[in-house]
Backbone as JSON, one array per atom type, in Angstrom:
{
  "sequence": "RWRARTAVAGPRRGKMAAGKLPARVLELLFSYLELPELLSCSLVCRHWHRCLEADENSEVWRSVCSRLLSDEAQGSDILCSLSSYKAKARALRHAWSSADCSRNVYIKRNGFTLHRNPIAQSTDGARAHIGFSEGRHAWEIWWEGPLGTVAVIGVATRRAPLQCQGYVALLGSDDQSWGWNLVDNNLLHSGEAAGSFPQCNNAPKYQIGERIRVILDMEDKTLAFERGYEFLGVAFRGLPKASLYPAVSAVYGNTEVTMVYLGKPLDG",
  "N": [[125.67, 129.81, 78.3], [124.99, 131.59, 76.25], [126.97, 133.53, 76.54], [129.19, 132.02, 75.88], [128.71, 131.48, 73.18], [128.78, 134.06, 72.17], [131.43, 134.67, 72.6], [132.82, 132.92, 70.88], [131.56, 133.11, 68.44], [130.95, 135.66, 67.76], [131.42, 139.17, 66.82], [134.21, 140.18, 64.69], [136.23, 141.23, 66.29], [135.73, 139.98, 68.74], [136.28, 137.36, 68.01], [139.01, 137.48, 67.48], [140.0, 137.97, 70.02], [139.15, 135.66, 71.37], [140.6, 133.81, 69.98], [143.08, 133.91, 71.09], [142.9, 132.69, 73.46], [143.76, 130.18, 75.93], [143.94, 126.65, 75.14], [142.52, 125.03, 76.93], [140.63, 126.76, 78.01], [139.21, 127.48, 75.71], [138.17, 124.97, 75.11], [136.37, 124.61, 77.19], [134.52, 126.64, 76.59], [133.67, 125.82, 74.04], [132.32, 123.51, 74.71], [129.74, 124.19, 75.26], [128.48, 124.6, 72.9], [126.49, 123.75, 69.98], [126.53, 121.05, 67.53], [126.56, 121.98, 64.72], [127.56, 124.58, 65.11], [130.06, 124.04, 66.17], [131.32, 122.84, 63.99], [131.53, 125.04, 62.34], [133.22, 126.62, 63.91], [135.59, 125.16, 63.79], [136.67, 125.95, 61.43], [137.57, 128.51, 61.69], [140.21, 129.28, 62.59], [143.6, 127.98, 62.8], [144.29, 127.44, 65.45], [141.84, 127.07, 66.79], [140.91, 124.93, 65.31], [142.8, 122.92, 65.92], [142.27, 122.65, 68.62], [139.76, 121.47, 68.61], [140.18, 119.14, 67.17], [142.27, 117.73, 68.3], [141.74, 115.96, 70.43], [139.5, 113.49, 70.35], [137.93, 112.57, 72.34], [137.47, 114.57, 74.07], [136.21, 116.98, 76.51], [134.55, 118.62, 75.1], [133.43, 117.04, 72.97], [132.32, 115.01, 74.48], [130.33, 116.42, 75.82], [128.71, 117.2, 73.68], [127.77, 114.69, 72.8], [126.34, 113.85, 75.06], [124.2, 115.56, 74.99], [123.06, 115.17, 72.45], [122.76, 112.38, 71.88], [120.44, 109.8, 72.55], [119.38, 108.24, 75.64], [118.9, 105.58, 75.18], [120.49, 104.98, 72.94], [123.04, 105.51, 73.97], [123.2, 103.63, 75.99], [123.17, 101.17, 74.78], [124.56, 98.63, 72.54], [124.77, 99.69, 70.05], [126.56, 101.63, 69.11], [129.01, 100.43, 69.4], [131.13, 100.0, 67.69], [132.41, 102.34, 67.44], [134.95, 104.39, 68.68], [135.26, 106.87, 69.86], [133.92, 109.95, 71.3], [133.5, 111.99, 69.46], [133.25, 110.58, 67.05], [130.86, 109.23, 67.53], [129.03, 111.34, 67.72], [129.23, 112.29, 65.12], [128.25, 110.06, 63.73], [125.52, 110.11, 64.37], [124.75, 112.38, 63.03], [124.88, 111.45, 60.45], [122.9, 109.56, 60.3], [119.8, 107.64, 59.66], [117.29, 109.5, 57.94], [114.43, 111.07, 59.09], [112.9, 112.62, 57.5], [113.24, 111.72, 55.0], [112.16, 109.22, 54.07], [109.98, 106.36, 53.56], [106.42, 106.74, 54.04], [105.53, 104.71, 55.56], [107.45, 104.08, 57.34], [109.25, 104.7, 60.33], [111.63, 106.48, 62.36], [113.3, 105.23, 65.1], [113.6, 106.19, 68.62], [116.25, 106.0, 69.35], [117.64, 107.02, 67.25], [119.11, 105.75, 65.26], [117.91, 103.54, 64.18], [115.52, 102.24, 61.95], [112.04, 101.55, 61.7], [109.81, 99.46, 60.13], [106.45, 99.71, 59.51], [103.69, 97.34, 59.76], [102.47, 97.09, 56.93], [100.42, 95.94, 54.41], [101.23, 94.61, 51.16], [103.23, 96.49, 50.34], [106.33, 98.07, 49.66], [109.01, 99.51, 51.31], [111.28, 102.21, 51.87], [114.32, 103.95, 52.94], [116.52, 106.75, 53.33], [119.75, 108.04, 54.29], [120.69, 110.98, 56.23], [122.78, 112.39, 54.96], [124.44, 112.55, 51.84], [127.03, 111.39, 49.56], [129.42, 112.68, 47.36], [132.04, 112.68, 46.92], [135.24, 111.42, 48.13], [135.94, 108.71, 50.51], [133.93, 106.35, 52.2], [132.44, 104.62, 54.96], [130.01, 102.46, 56.42], [128.09, 100.66, 58.86], [125.51, 98.22, 58.72], [122.59, 96.57, 59.79], [120.08, 94.0, 60.09], [117.25, 93.66, 62.16], [115.14, 91.43, 62.99], [112.88, 89.48, 60.89], [113.81, 89.01, 57.41], [112.01, 88.8, 55.35], [110.67, 88.51, 52.0], [112.21, 90.14, 50.42], [115.05, 92.07, 51.0], [116.96, 94.74, 50.93], [120.1, 96.39, 50.72], [122.17, 99.27, 50.2], [122.98, 101.98, 48.03], [121.59, 105.17, 47.01], [120.4, 107.79, 44.86], [118.93, 111.07, 45.36], [116.74, 110.99, 43.76], [115.69, 108.48, 43.64], [112.9, 106.29, 44.24], [111.06, 105.81, 47.34], [108.98, 104.26, 48.14], [106.67, 101.78, 47.12], [104.04, 99.86, 45.51], [103.27, 96.45, 46.33], [105.52, 93.63, 46.9], [108.65, 94.08, 46.34], [112.0, 94.41, 44.94], [112.86, 97.26, 45.74], [115.04, 99.07, 46.11], [117.39, 99.47, 43.77], [115.71, 99.16, 41.71], [115.61, 101.0, 39.71], [117.56, 103.3, 37.63], [118.69, 104.91, 39.5], [119.54, 103.81, 41.83], [121.41, 101.33, 43.71], [121.72, 98.08, 44.79], [122.05, 95.35, 47.17], [120.49, 92.37, 47.53], [119.8, 90.78, 50.39], [118.44, 88.45, 50.77], [118.46, 86.66, 48.54], [121.02, 86.96, 47.64], [121.53, 88.53, 45.35], [122.68, 91.11, 43.17], [121.39, 94.34, 42.38], [120.28, 96.63, 39.93], [118.92, 99.22, 37.96], [116.53, 97.86, 37.72], [117.16, 95.25, 37.15], [118.75, 92.06, 37.71], [122.09, 92.16, 38.62], [123.99, 90.24, 38.82], [125.26, 87.61, 40.98], [126.16, 87.83, 44.47], [128.19, 87.47, 47.36], [130.79, 86.62, 44.95], [131.19, 83.58, 44.96], [131.25, 80.04, 45.49], [128.39, 78.59, 46.94], [127.73, 80.76, 48.69], [127.36, 82.08, 51.94], [124.2, 82.72, 53.5], [122.69, 85.75, 54.7], [122.64, 86.37, 58.2], [120.35, 87.14, 60.76], [120.89, 90.1, 62.55], [123.55, 90.2, 61.99], [126.32, 92.2, 61.27], [126.86, 94.14, 58.45], [129.35, 95.67, 56.58], [129.41, 98.52, 54.63], [131.09, 99.92, 51.93], [131.78, 102.8, 50.35], [133.36, 104.19, 47.67], [134.03, 107.07, 46.32], [136.06, 108.04, 44.85], [137.12, 106.0, 43.25], [134.72, 105.27, 42.28], [133.17, 103.05, 43.24], [131.28, 100.45, 44.93], [131.41, 98.47, 47.73], [131.35, 95.54, 49.92], [131.65, 94.24, 53.27], [131.77, 91.45, 55.49], [131.84, 90.93, 58.82], [135.18, 90.51, 59.44], [135.81, 89.97, 56.88], [136.46, 90.76, 53.58], [134.2, 91.08, 51.06], [134.28, 91.78, 48.45], [134.14, 93.93, 45.5], [131.05, 95.23, 44.63], [129.68, 96.92, 42.86], [130.73, 98.87, 40.09], [131.78, 101.89, 38.4], [130.07, 103.9, 39.33], [127.92, 106.8, 39.28], [128.88, 110.3, 38.97], [127.59, 111.7, 41.3], [125.56, 112.68, 44.12], [125.44, 110.23, 46.47], [123.47, 108.3, 48.66], [123.45, 106.43, 51.7], [121.22, 103.7, 51.78], [118.15, 101.74, 52.07], [115.77, 99.1, 51.55], [112.71, 97.54, 52.5], [110.34, 94.87, 53.23], [109.06, 93.38, 55.16], [106.75, 93.31, 57.83], [107.1, 95.23, 60.79], [109.8, 94.84, 60.9], [113.19, 95.88, 61.62], [115.87, 98.08, 60.89], [119.17, 98.94, 61.38], [121.61, 101.52, 61.11], [124.94, 102.64, 61.16], [127.19, 105.16, 60.76], [130.62, 105.06, 59.96], [132.79, 106.53, 59.1], [135.84, 107.31, 57.36], [136.99, 104.49, 55.6], [139.23, 101.94, 56.83], [142.32, 101.01, 55.45], [143.62, 97.85, 54.28]],
  "CA": [[125.79, 129.35, 76.92], [124.95, 132.77, 75.4], [128.29, 134.15, 76.6], [130.11, 131.16, 75.13], [128.47, 131.7, 71.76], [129.26, 135.39, 71.85], [132.89, 134.66, 72.61], [133.39, 132.18, 69.77], [130.85, 133.32, 67.18], [130.55, 137.05, 67.7], [132.1, 140.01, 65.85], [135.6, 139.85, 64.4], [137.04, 141.58, 67.45], [135.55, 138.91, 69.71], [136.96, 136.17, 67.53], [140.45, 137.67, 67.65], [140.3, 137.8, 71.44], [138.96, 134.26, 71.73], [141.64, 133.04, 69.35], [144.28, 133.95, 71.92], [142.64, 131.99, 74.72], [144.38, 128.85, 76.05], [143.12, 125.56, 74.63], [141.63, 124.54, 77.98], [139.52, 127.71, 78.12], [138.4, 127.31, 74.51], [137.46, 123.7, 75.24], [135.24, 124.84, 78.08], [133.54, 127.43, 75.84], [133.14, 124.99, 72.96], [131.47, 122.45, 75.25], [128.37, 124.68, 75.34], [127.96, 124.82, 71.56], [125.9, 122.63, 69.26], [127.4, 120.48, 66.51], [126.79, 122.87, 63.56], [128.41, 125.7, 65.52], [131.42, 123.51, 66.33], [131.86, 122.66, 62.66], [131.92, 126.38, 61.87], [134.36, 127.07, 64.7], [136.81, 124.46, 63.36], [137.17, 126.61, 60.21], [137.93, 129.9, 61.98], [141.67, 129.42, 62.6], [144.3, 126.74, 63.12], [144.26, 127.21, 66.89], [140.53, 126.5, 67.11], [140.85, 123.62, 64.66], [143.6, 121.99, 66.73], [141.58, 122.44, 69.9], [138.62, 120.57, 68.39], [140.58, 117.89, 66.54], [143.37, 117.06, 69.01], [141.26, 114.89, 71.29], [138.12, 113.17, 69.98], [137.21, 112.22, 73.56], [137.56, 115.73, 74.96], [134.98, 117.42, 77.16], [133.69, 119.2, 74.06], [132.67, 116.0, 72.28], [131.51, 114.31, 75.48], [129.14, 117.24, 76.06], [127.86, 117.1, 72.49], [127.11, 113.38, 72.83], [125.39, 113.79, 76.17], [123.01, 116.33, 74.6], [122.46, 114.69, 71.21], [122.43, 110.96, 71.86], [119.43, 109.35, 73.5], [119.84, 107.28, 76.65], [118.84, 104.25, 74.57], [121.67, 104.81, 72.09], [124.24, 105.49, 74.8], [123.21, 102.46, 76.85], [123.14, 99.93, 74.0], [125.8, 98.33, 71.81], [124.64, 100.19, 68.69], [127.75, 102.39, 68.73], [130.19, 99.74, 69.94], [132.23, 100.03, 66.72], [132.99, 103.69, 67.45], [135.8, 104.49, 69.86], [135.37, 108.24, 70.41], [132.69, 110.74, 71.39], [133.32, 112.72, 68.2], [132.75, 109.63, 66.05], [129.47, 108.94, 67.84], [128.24, 112.51, 67.32], [129.23, 112.3, 63.66], [127.38, 108.98, 63.27], [124.13, 110.56, 64.47], [124.55, 113.36, 61.95], [124.78, 110.7, 59.2], [121.94, 108.47, 60.49], [118.6, 107.68, 58.84], [116.55, 110.76, 57.96], [112.98, 110.91, 59.25], [112.26, 113.4, 56.45], [113.58, 111.12, 53.71], [111.82, 107.79, 54.15], [108.59, 106.04, 53.23], [105.43, 107.08, 55.06], [105.31, 103.51, 56.37], [108.65, 103.89, 58.13], [109.61, 105.77, 61.27], [112.94, 106.33, 62.98], [113.14, 105.04, 66.54], [114.16, 107.25, 69.46], [117.71, 105.93, 69.43], [118.16, 107.83, 66.15], [119.88, 104.97, 64.3], [117.14, 102.37, 63.75], [114.22, 102.48, 61.35], [111.02, 100.53, 61.93], [108.8, 99.42, 59.07], [105.13, 99.32, 59.99], [103.13, 96.17, 59.06], [101.55, 97.5, 55.87], [100.35, 94.89, 53.39], [101.47, 94.94, 49.76], [104.01, 97.72, 50.2], [107.77, 98.02, 49.87], [109.31, 100.8, 51.9], [112.7, 102.48, 51.96], [114.79, 105.13, 53.67], [117.86, 107.24, 53.03], [120.43, 108.73, 55.38], [120.67, 112.44, 56.16], [123.85, 112.98, 54.15], [124.95, 111.78, 50.72], [128.45, 111.58, 49.28], [129.81, 112.83, 45.96], [133.5, 112.56, 46.88], [135.82, 110.78, 49.31], [135.69, 107.29, 50.8], [133.06, 106.31, 53.37], [132.02, 103.28, 55.38], [128.98, 102.4, 57.46], [127.58, 99.33, 59.2], [124.06, 98.11, 58.65], [122.14, 95.22, 60.16], [118.65, 93.75, 60.18], [116.77, 93.13, 63.43], [113.83, 90.9, 62.63], [112.9, 88.72, 59.64], [114.09, 89.73, 56.18], [110.9, 88.72, 54.41], [111.04, 88.01, 50.67], [113.18, 91.05, 49.83], [115.7, 92.96, 51.97], [118.03, 95.28, 50.09], [120.94, 97.47, 51.26], [123.02, 99.85, 49.17], [123.01, 103.43, 47.93], [120.61, 105.73, 46.08], [120.37, 109.24, 44.72], [117.7, 111.69, 45.86], [115.64, 110.76, 42.81], [115.18, 107.11, 43.75], [111.66, 106.21, 45.03], [111.17, 105.21, 48.66], [107.8, 103.45, 48.43], [105.93, 101.31, 45.94], [103.08, 98.8, 45.78], [103.76, 95.09, 46.18], [106.76, 93.25, 47.58], [109.64, 94.07, 45.26], [113.33, 94.93, 45.27], [112.74, 98.68, 45.42], [116.39, 99.6, 45.97], [117.94, 98.79, 42.6], [114.63, 99.0, 40.73], [115.79, 101.98, 38.63], [118.96, 103.66, 37.41], [119.08, 105.84, 40.55], [119.88, 103.08, 43.05], [122.23, 100.14, 43.58], [121.46, 97.33, 46.02], [122.35, 93.92, 47.38], [119.37, 91.7, 48.19], [120.37, 89.82, 51.34], [117.65, 87.21, 50.77], [118.9, 85.72, 47.5], [122.4, 87.31, 47.27], [121.59, 89.12, 44.03], [122.9, 92.55, 43.04], [120.27, 94.91, 41.63], [120.41, 97.99, 39.41], [118.07, 99.48, 36.78], [115.45, 96.9, 37.66], [117.64, 93.95, 36.71], [119.78, 91.42, 38.51], [123.41, 92.48, 38.08], [124.9, 89.17, 39.19], [125.21, 87.14, 42.37], [127.18, 88.42, 45.34], [129.56, 87.51, 46.82], [131.03, 85.69, 43.85], [131.85, 82.36, 45.42], [130.33, 78.92, 45.55], [127.65, 78.4, 48.2], [127.9, 81.93, 49.56], [126.45, 81.99, 53.09], [123.11, 83.69, 53.56], [122.76, 86.71, 55.8], [122.05, 85.98, 59.47], [119.74, 88.27, 61.47], [121.77, 90.73, 63.53], [124.92, 90.24, 61.49], [126.67, 93.53, 60.77], [127.49, 94.23, 57.14], [130.0, 96.97, 56.38], [129.27, 99.04, 53.28], [132.22, 100.8, 51.63], [131.54, 103.61, 49.15], [134.57, 104.89, 47.25], [133.67, 107.98, 45.25], [137.26, 108.31, 44.05], [137.14, 104.93, 42.24], [133.33, 105.06, 41.86], [132.82, 101.66, 43.52], [130.56, 100.1, 46.15], [131.87, 97.14, 48.18], [130.77, 95.09, 51.17], [132.42, 93.36, 54.15], [131.03, 90.75, 56.53], [132.82, 90.72, 59.88], [136.49, 90.98, 58.98], [136.03, 89.42, 55.55], [136.11, 91.62, 52.46], [133.42, 90.27, 50.14], [134.57, 92.2, 47.09], [133.44, 95.09, 44.92], [129.76, 94.83, 44.08], [129.34, 97.8, 41.74], [131.74, 99.78, 39.58], [131.26, 102.89, 37.48], [129.0, 104.71, 39.92], [127.91, 108.14, 38.67], [129.38, 111.45, 39.72], [126.38, 112.28, 41.89], [125.52, 112.49, 45.56], [124.85, 108.93, 46.76], [123.07, 108.2, 50.06], [123.15, 105.1, 52.26], [119.78, 103.46, 51.61], [117.66, 100.4, 52.35], [114.33, 98.89, 51.3], [112.24, 96.38, 53.27], [108.94, 94.5, 52.99], [108.48, 92.62, 56.27], [106.14, 94.14, 58.87], [107.75, 95.38, 62.09], [111.24, 94.63, 60.86], [113.96, 97.07, 61.96], [117.19, 98.13, 60.27], [120.03, 99.93, 62.04], [122.76, 101.94, 60.32], [125.9, 103.47, 61.89], [128.25, 105.68, 59.9], [131.92, 104.82, 60.58], [133.8, 107.46, 58.63], [136.71, 106.83, 56.28], [137.35, 103.08, 55.84], [140.63, 101.64, 57.05], [142.91, 100.16, 54.42], [144.31, 96.68, 54.76]],
  "C": [[125.8, 130.54, 75.98], [126.31, 133.45, 75.38], [129.31, 133.32, 75.81], [129.94, 131.39, 73.63], [128.96, 133.07, 71.33], [130.78, 135.41, 71.72], [133.46, 133.99, 71.37], [132.71, 132.44, 68.44], [130.37, 134.75, 67.01], [131.28, 137.82, 66.64], [133.56, 139.62, 65.71], [136.49, 140.14, 65.6], [136.95, 140.51, 68.52], [136.27, 137.64, 69.3], [138.46, 136.28, 67.73], [140.84, 137.46, 69.1], [140.19, 136.34, 71.85], [140.06, 133.39, 71.14], [142.92, 132.99, 70.15], [144.11, 133.19, 73.24], [143.36, 130.64, 74.75], [143.4, 127.76, 75.59], [142.12, 125.07, 75.66], [140.41, 125.44, 78.15], [138.6, 127.59, 76.9], [137.57, 126.03, 74.59], [136.23, 123.86, 76.12], [134.14, 125.62, 77.36], [132.87, 126.58, 74.76], [132.15, 123.95, 73.47], [130.01, 122.87, 75.37], [127.71, 124.8, 73.96], [127.37, 123.54, 70.96], [126.8, 122.22, 68.1], [127.6, 121.39, 65.3], [127.7, 124.05, 63.9], [129.87, 125.26, 65.67], [132.08, 123.31, 64.97], [132.3, 123.99, 62.07], [133.16, 126.88, 62.6], [135.67, 126.41, 64.24], [137.43, 125.09, 62.13], [137.69, 128.01, 60.46], [139.44, 130.11, 61.9], [142.3, 128.09, 63.0], [144.23, 126.41, 64.61], [142.94, 126.56, 67.3], [140.41, 125.1, 66.53], [141.61, 122.57, 65.47], [142.91, 121.66, 68.04], [140.45, 121.43, 69.75], [139.04, 119.2, 67.87], [141.6, 117.1, 67.35], [142.91, 115.85, 69.81], [139.79, 114.62, 71.0], [137.3, 112.69, 71.16], [137.25, 113.36, 74.57], [136.2, 116.05, 75.57], [134.01, 118.01, 76.15], [132.8, 118.12, 73.44], [131.84, 115.17, 73.25], [130.23, 115.09, 75.74], [128.17, 117.18, 74.9], [127.09, 115.79, 72.52], [126.05, 113.3, 73.92], [124.1, 114.53, 75.83], [122.29, 115.71, 73.41], [121.96, 113.26, 71.28], [121.41, 110.61, 72.92], [120.04, 108.39, 74.52], [119.86, 105.87, 76.07], [120.08, 103.99, 73.73], [122.94, 104.69, 72.92], [124.34, 104.22, 75.65], [123.19, 101.13, 76.12], [124.49, 99.7, 73.33], [125.73, 98.81, 70.36], [125.93, 100.85, 68.22], [129.04, 101.74, 69.19], [131.38, 99.76, 68.98], [132.94, 101.37, 66.7], [133.72, 103.92, 68.76], [135.87, 105.87, 70.48], [134.01, 108.93, 70.44], [132.43, 111.48, 70.08], [132.75, 111.8, 67.13], [131.28, 109.31, 66.28], [128.56, 110.11, 67.45], [128.14, 112.59, 65.8], [128.28, 111.23, 63.1], [125.91, 109.39, 63.32], [123.79, 111.54, 63.37], [124.33, 112.66, 60.61], [123.7, 109.61, 59.25], [120.75, 108.59, 59.53], [117.88, 109.02, 59.0], [115.05, 110.5, 58.08], [112.21, 111.7, 58.19], [112.51, 112.82, 55.06], [113.39, 109.61, 53.76], [110.36, 107.6, 53.76], [107.66, 106.45, 54.37], [105.14, 105.91, 55.97], [106.49, 103.19, 57.26], [108.78, 105.03, 59.14], [110.95, 105.44, 61.91], [112.75, 106.25, 64.49], [113.89, 106.11, 67.34], [115.67, 107.17, 69.59], [118.38, 106.69, 68.3], [118.85, 107.05, 65.04], [119.09, 103.81, 63.68], [115.81, 102.78, 63.13], [113.31, 101.29, 61.61], [110.01, 100.6, 60.79], [107.49, 98.91, 59.64], [104.57, 98.16, 59.17], [102.04, 96.57, 58.06], [101.58, 96.47, 54.76], [100.61, 95.44, 52.0], [102.16, 96.29, 49.57], [105.48, 97.42, 50.43], [108.21, 99.42, 50.27], [110.8, 100.99, 52.12], [113.01, 103.72, 52.77], [116.19, 105.48, 53.19], [118.43, 107.92, 54.27], [120.34, 110.24, 55.19], [121.61, 112.99, 55.09], [124.29, 112.02, 53.05], [126.39, 112.17, 50.43], [128.69, 111.66, 47.78], [131.33, 112.77, 45.8], [133.98, 111.86, 48.14], [135.45, 109.31, 49.42], [134.96, 107.2, 52.13], [132.65, 104.87, 53.68], [130.93, 103.41, 56.44], [128.58, 100.95, 57.67], [126.07, 99.34, 59.15], [123.67, 96.69, 59.03], [120.63, 95.19, 60.37], [118.33, 93.18, 61.56], [115.32, 92.69, 63.21], [113.92, 90.22, 61.27], [113.17, 89.6, 58.42], [112.86, 89.81, 55.28], [111.4, 88.2, 53.07], [112.09, 88.87, 49.99], [113.74, 91.96, 50.92], [116.97, 93.48, 51.32], [118.76, 96.42, 50.79], [121.82, 98.0, 50.13], [123.02, 101.35, 49.2], [121.98, 103.89, 46.9], [120.81, 107.23, 45.98], [119.08, 109.76, 45.33], [116.49, 111.37, 45.0], [115.04, 109.37, 42.92], [113.92, 107.08, 44.61], [111.89, 105.48, 46.35], [109.94, 104.41, 49.06], [107.17, 103.02, 47.12], [104.98, 100.19, 46.36], [103.72, 97.44, 45.55], [105.04, 94.86, 46.96], [107.85, 93.06, 46.52], [110.99, 94.56, 45.78], [113.37, 96.4, 44.87], [114.1, 99.33, 45.21], [117.11, 98.82, 44.87], [116.92, 98.62, 41.5], [114.73, 100.01, 39.59], [117.27, 102.34, 38.51], [119.48, 104.65, 38.45], [119.48, 105.13, 41.85], [120.61, 101.78, 42.73], [122.1, 99.35, 44.88], [121.89, 95.89, 45.99], [121.2, 93.32, 48.16], [119.93, 90.61, 49.08], [119.64, 88.49, 51.35], [118.19, 86.2, 49.76], [120.33, 86.01, 47.0], [122.53, 87.81, 45.84], [121.88, 90.61, 44.12], [121.84, 93.11, 42.1], [120.58, 96.34, 41.2], [119.59, 98.1, 38.13], [117.01, 98.41, 36.6], [115.86, 95.51, 37.22], [118.65, 93.39, 37.68], [121.13, 91.65, 37.84], [124.44, 91.44, 38.46], [124.74, 88.77, 40.64], [126.36, 87.73, 43.15], [127.05, 87.81, 46.74], [129.78, 86.42, 45.78], [131.87, 84.5, 44.32], [130.8, 81.26, 45.49], [129.69, 78.81, 46.93], [127.89, 79.54, 49.18], [126.91, 81.87, 50.71], [125.39, 83.08, 53.06], [123.27, 84.58, 54.79], [122.04, 86.17, 57.03], [121.54, 87.21, 60.21], [120.7, 88.79, 62.54], [123.21, 90.84, 63.09], [125.2, 91.62, 60.87], [127.4, 93.43, 59.43], [128.1, 95.62, 57.01], [129.92, 97.33, 54.89], [130.39, 100.05, 53.05], [131.98, 101.49, 50.3], [132.8, 104.41, 48.85], [134.22, 105.78, 46.06], [134.87, 108.43, 44.44], [137.35, 107.29, 42.92], [135.76, 104.62, 41.7], [132.91, 103.6, 42.03], [132.03, 101.54, 44.82], [130.94, 98.67, 46.5], [131.23, 96.81, 49.52], [131.76, 94.21, 51.94], [131.45, 92.69, 55.12], [132.02, 90.38, 57.63], [134.14, 91.32, 59.46], [136.82, 90.47, 57.59], [135.55, 90.39, 54.47], [135.44, 90.76, 51.4], [133.66, 90.63, 48.68], [133.79, 93.44, 46.68], [132.16, 94.61, 44.26], [129.4, 95.64, 42.84], [130.52, 98.69, 41.38], [131.07, 100.81, 38.66], [130.08, 103.67, 38.02], [129.05, 106.13, 39.37], [128.52, 109.2, 39.57], [128.18, 112.23, 40.24], [126.46, 112.07, 43.39], [124.75, 111.21, 45.87], [124.64, 108.79, 48.27], [123.01, 106.74, 50.5], [121.64, 104.88, 52.21], [119.45, 101.99, 51.87], [116.22, 100.32, 51.89], [113.92, 97.56, 51.93], [110.76, 96.12, 52.98], [108.28, 93.87, 54.22], [107.97, 93.55, 57.37], [106.88, 94.06, 60.19], [109.24, 95.03, 62.09], [111.95, 95.96, 61.13], [115.36, 96.96, 61.37], [117.99, 99.26, 60.9], [121.22, 100.24, 61.14], [123.63, 102.88, 61.16], [127.03, 103.87, 60.96], [129.58, 105.58, 60.64], [132.98, 105.82, 60.2], [134.61, 106.87, 57.49], [137.12, 105.39, 56.57], [138.85, 102.92, 56.02], [141.13, 100.74, 55.93], [143.6, 98.96, 55.04], [143.41, 95.68, 55.42]]
}
């Protein structure tokens, strides 16, 4: 592994020599590197970029997944919506952050599921590792266990609180977060209900285990939701030009929430 890193991340002379290597040889060398190093390598030259981007199921990305993903994640259906090894590695990079969540929450060993401990009179939240200030992004999120009286999904800035006393709609309680309460189908922002969602008569309530797709468009400054293959509509418009993170807040003890980043949403 040390020789591989020297060959692809060493002095300029080493880079020039490695840049002339056949793609198959580069792929073998890249398979020993960690994800941050691979991201740096993709910026070195077009040849390296093509080698890493041409096949998202190459030995490089398979090796990354085998090292990064837990046996639990690889053996479950958590990542069933992702078709390539590269997409799975990217999803882990965008998963819940153990350093950016309530003290009453921990991230399970699979890396994608948070668990809220049974703490009375507390509302607890979490944010993902990475926020977005540009581009279009989609992720799936689903509840495993009872919703309780409040269960909110959406986005938040770094300034939004992740814990408070009582059982409240924490996500959407200030001007730094935007949320959809799955219990009563209300949209929340700045501590007020921003309307019902989806906007239809007798909208069905969320079912435990049902995957909701969240679509953040920082080009149009909108947040939308999908259920299954049904587009539910735009929930929020006029989002600020700030870094927004996938976020959630929960109140029910021992409930679990899983989030999987999907990448750029498909049109149509």
